[in-house]
JSON list of C-alpha atoms in Angstrom, two decimals:
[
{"chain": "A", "resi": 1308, "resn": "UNK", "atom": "CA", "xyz": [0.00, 0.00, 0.00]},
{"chain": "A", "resi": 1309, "resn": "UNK", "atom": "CA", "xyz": [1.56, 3.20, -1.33]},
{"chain": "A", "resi": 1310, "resn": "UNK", "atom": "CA", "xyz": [1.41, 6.69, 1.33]},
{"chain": "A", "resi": 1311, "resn": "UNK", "atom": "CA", "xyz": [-1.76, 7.73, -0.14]},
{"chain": "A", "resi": 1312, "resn": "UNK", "atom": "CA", "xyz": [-3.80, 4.57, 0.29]},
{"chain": "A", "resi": 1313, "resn": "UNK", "atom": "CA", "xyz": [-2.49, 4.67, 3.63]},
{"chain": "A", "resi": 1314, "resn": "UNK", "atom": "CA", "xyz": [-3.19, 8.20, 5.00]},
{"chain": "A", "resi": 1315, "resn": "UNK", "atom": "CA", "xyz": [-6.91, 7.59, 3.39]},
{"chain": "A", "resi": 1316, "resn": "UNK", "atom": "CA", "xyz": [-7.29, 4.65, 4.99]},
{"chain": "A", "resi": 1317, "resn": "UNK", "atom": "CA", "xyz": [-6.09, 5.94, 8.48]},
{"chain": "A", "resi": 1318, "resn": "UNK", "atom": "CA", "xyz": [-8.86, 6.89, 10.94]},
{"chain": "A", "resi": 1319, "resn": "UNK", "atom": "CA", "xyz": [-11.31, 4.42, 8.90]},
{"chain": "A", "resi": 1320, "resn": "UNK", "atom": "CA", "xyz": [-13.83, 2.49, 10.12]},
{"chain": "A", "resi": 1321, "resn": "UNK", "atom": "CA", "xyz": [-14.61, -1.27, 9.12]},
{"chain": "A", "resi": 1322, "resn": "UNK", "atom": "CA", "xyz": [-17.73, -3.55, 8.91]},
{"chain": "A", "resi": 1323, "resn": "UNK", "atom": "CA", "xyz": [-18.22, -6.70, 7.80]},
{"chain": "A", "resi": 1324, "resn": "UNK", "atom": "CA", "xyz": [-21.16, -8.74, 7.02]},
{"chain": "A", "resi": 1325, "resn": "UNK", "atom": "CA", "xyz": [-21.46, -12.45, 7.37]},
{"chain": "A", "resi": 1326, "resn": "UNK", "atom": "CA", "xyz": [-24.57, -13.49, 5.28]},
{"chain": "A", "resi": 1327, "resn": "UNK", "atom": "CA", "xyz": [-26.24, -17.03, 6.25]},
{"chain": "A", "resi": 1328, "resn": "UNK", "atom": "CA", "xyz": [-25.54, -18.01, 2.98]},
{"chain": "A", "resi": 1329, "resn": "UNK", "atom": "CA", "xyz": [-21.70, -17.74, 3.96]},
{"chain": "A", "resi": 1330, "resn": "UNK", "atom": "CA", "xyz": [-20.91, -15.06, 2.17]},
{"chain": "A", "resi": 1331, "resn": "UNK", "atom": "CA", "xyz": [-19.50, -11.43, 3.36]},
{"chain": "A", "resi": 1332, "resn": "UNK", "atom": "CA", "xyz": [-19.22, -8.17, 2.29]},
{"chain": "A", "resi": 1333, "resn": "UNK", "atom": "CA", "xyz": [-16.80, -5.42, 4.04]},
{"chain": "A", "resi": 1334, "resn": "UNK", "atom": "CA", "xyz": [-16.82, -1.83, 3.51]},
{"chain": "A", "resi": 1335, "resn": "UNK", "atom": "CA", "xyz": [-14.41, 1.06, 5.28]},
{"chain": "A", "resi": 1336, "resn": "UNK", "atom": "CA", "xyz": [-15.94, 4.71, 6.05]},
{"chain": "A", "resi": 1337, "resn": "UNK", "atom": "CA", "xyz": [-15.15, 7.41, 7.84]},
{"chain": "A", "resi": 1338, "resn": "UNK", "atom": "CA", "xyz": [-16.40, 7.60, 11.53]},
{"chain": "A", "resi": 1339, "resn": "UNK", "atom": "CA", "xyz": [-20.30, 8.29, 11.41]},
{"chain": "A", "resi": 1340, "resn": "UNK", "atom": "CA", "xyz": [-22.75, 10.79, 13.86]},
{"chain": "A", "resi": 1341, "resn": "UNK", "atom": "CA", "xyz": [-21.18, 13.35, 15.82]},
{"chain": "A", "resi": 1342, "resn": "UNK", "atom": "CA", "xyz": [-18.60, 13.56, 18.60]},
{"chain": "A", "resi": 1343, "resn": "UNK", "atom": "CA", "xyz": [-20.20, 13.26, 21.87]},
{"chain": "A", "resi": 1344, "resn": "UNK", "atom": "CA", "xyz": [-20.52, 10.00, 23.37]},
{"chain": "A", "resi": 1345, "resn": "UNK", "atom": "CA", "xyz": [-24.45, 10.29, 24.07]},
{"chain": "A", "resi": 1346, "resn": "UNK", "atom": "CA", "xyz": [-25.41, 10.51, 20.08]},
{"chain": "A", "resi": 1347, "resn": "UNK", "atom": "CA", "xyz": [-22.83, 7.68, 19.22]},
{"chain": "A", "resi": 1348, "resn": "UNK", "atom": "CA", "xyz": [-24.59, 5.49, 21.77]},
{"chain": "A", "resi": 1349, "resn": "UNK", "atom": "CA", "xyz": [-27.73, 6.55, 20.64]},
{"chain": "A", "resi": 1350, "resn": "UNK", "atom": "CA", "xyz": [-26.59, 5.81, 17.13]},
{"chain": "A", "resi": 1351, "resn": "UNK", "atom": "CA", "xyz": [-25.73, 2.50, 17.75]},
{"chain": "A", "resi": 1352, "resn": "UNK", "atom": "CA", "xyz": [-28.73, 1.68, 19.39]},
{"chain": "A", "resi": 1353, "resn": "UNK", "atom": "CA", "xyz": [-31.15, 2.75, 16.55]},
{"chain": "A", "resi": 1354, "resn": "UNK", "atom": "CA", "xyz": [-28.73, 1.10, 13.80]},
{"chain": "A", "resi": 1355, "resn": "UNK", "atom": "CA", "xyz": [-29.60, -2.48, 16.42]},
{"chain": "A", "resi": 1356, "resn": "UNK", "atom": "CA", "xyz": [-33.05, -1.52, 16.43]},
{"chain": "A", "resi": 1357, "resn": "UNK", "atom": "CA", "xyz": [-33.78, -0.84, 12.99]},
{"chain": "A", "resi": 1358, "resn": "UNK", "atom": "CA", "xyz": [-33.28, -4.60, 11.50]},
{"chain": "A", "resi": 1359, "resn": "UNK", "atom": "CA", "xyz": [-31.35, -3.88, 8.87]},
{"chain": "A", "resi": 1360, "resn": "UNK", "atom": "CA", "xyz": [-28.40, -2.11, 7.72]},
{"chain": "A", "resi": 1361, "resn": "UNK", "atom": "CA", "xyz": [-28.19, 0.87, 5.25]},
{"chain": "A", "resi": 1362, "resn": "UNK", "atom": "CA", "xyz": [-24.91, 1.49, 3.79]},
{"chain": "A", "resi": 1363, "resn": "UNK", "atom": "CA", "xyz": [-23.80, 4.04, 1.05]},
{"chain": "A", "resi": 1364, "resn": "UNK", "atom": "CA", "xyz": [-20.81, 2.72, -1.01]},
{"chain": "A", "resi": 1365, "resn": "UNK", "atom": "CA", "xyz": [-19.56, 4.27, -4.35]},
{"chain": "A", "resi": 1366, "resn": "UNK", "atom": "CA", "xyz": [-23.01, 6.02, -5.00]},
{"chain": "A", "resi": 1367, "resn": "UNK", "atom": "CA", "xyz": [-25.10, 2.49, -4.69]},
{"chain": "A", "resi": 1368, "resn": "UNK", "atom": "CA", "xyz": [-27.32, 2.13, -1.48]},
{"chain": "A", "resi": 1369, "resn": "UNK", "atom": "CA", "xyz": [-27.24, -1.55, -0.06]},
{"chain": "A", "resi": 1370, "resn": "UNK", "atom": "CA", "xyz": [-30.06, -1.97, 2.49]},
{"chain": "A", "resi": 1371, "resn": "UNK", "atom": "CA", "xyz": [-29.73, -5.39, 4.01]},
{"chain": "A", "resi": 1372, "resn": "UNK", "atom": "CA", "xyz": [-31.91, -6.84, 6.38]},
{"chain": "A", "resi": 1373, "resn": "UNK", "atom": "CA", "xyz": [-31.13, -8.57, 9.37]},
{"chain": "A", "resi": 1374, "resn": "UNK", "atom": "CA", "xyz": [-32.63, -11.62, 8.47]},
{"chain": "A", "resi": 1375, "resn": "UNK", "atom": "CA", "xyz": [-29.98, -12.68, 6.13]},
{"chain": "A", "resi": 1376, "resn": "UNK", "atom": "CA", "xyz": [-27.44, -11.80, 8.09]},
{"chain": "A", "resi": 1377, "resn": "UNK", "atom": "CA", "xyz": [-25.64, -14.01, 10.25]},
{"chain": "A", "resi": 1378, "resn": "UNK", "atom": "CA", "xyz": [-23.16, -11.78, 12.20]},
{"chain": "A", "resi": 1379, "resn": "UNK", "atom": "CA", "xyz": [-21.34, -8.42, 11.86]},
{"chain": "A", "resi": 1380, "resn": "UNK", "atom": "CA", "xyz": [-18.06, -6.92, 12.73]},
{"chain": "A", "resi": 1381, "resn": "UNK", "atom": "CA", "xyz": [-17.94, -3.37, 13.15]},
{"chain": "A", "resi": 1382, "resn": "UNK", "atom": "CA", "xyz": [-13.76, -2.76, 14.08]},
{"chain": "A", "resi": 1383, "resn": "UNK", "atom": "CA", "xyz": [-12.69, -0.42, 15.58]},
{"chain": "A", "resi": 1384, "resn": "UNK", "atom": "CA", "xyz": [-15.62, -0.68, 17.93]},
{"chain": "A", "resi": 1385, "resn": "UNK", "atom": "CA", "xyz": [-17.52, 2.49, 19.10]},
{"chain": "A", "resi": 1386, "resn": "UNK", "atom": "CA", "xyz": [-16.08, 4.19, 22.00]},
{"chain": "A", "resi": 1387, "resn": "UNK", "atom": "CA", "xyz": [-19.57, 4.33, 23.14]},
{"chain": "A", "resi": 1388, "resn": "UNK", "atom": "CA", "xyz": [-21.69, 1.79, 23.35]},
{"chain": "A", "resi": 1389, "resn": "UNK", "atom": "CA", "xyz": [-26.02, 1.17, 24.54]},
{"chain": "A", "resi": 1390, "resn": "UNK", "atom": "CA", "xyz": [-26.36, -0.63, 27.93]},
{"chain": "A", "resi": 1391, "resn": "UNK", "atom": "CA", "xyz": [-26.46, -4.30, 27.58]},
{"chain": "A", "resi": 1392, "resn": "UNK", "atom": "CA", "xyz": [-23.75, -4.42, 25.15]},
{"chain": "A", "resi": 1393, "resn": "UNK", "atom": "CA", "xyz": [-20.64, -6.71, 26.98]},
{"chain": "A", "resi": 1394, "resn": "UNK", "atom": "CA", "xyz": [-17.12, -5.14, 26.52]},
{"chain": "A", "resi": 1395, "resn": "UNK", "atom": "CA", "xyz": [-13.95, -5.86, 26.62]},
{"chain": "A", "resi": 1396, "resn": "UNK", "atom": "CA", "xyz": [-14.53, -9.58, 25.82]},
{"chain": "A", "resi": 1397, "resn": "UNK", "atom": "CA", "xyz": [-11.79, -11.71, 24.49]},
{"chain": "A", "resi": 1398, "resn": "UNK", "atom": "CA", "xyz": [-12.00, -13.85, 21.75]},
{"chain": "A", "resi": 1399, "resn": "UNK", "atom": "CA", "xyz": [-11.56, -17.57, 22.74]},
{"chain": "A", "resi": 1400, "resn": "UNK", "atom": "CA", "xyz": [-11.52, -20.98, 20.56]}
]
């Protein structure tokens, strides 16, 4: 990766989505909805609540619903998250 790529991709944000069909799709954006740690919570919360996940990449809208998903990873996670939500876990086999 050449000095460009990697300043742009500094600061990004990652998600990827595990379909039940086994398939995945990952996309990298910029951090989303404001600074202070009350909207990113509530943020997060509505984006659970809403089923699905809406995603603008390259000027196409993918709007995929929960239902065919089997898991996401959102890295780095948000700073702040919705009660309920477990943190710090560690990974384990």
């Amino acid at each position: 990766m050449d000095d460009r790529q990697d300043k742009k991709l500094k600061g990004r944000r990652y998600v990827k989505v595990f379909f039940t069909d086994a398939t995945n799709v990952a996309f990298a954006f910029d951090k989303q909805g404001g600074e202070d740690q009350a909207t990113l919570a509530a943020n997060v919360k509505k984006a659970i609540e809403a089923n699905k996940l809406a995603i603008e990449a390259e000027g196409i809208l993918f709007i995929i619903p929960f239902e065919n998903v089997k898991y996401i990873q959102v890295s780095p996670a948000p700073e702040a998250l919705p009660t309920g939500v477990i943190r710090n876990a560690v990974i384990v086999d």
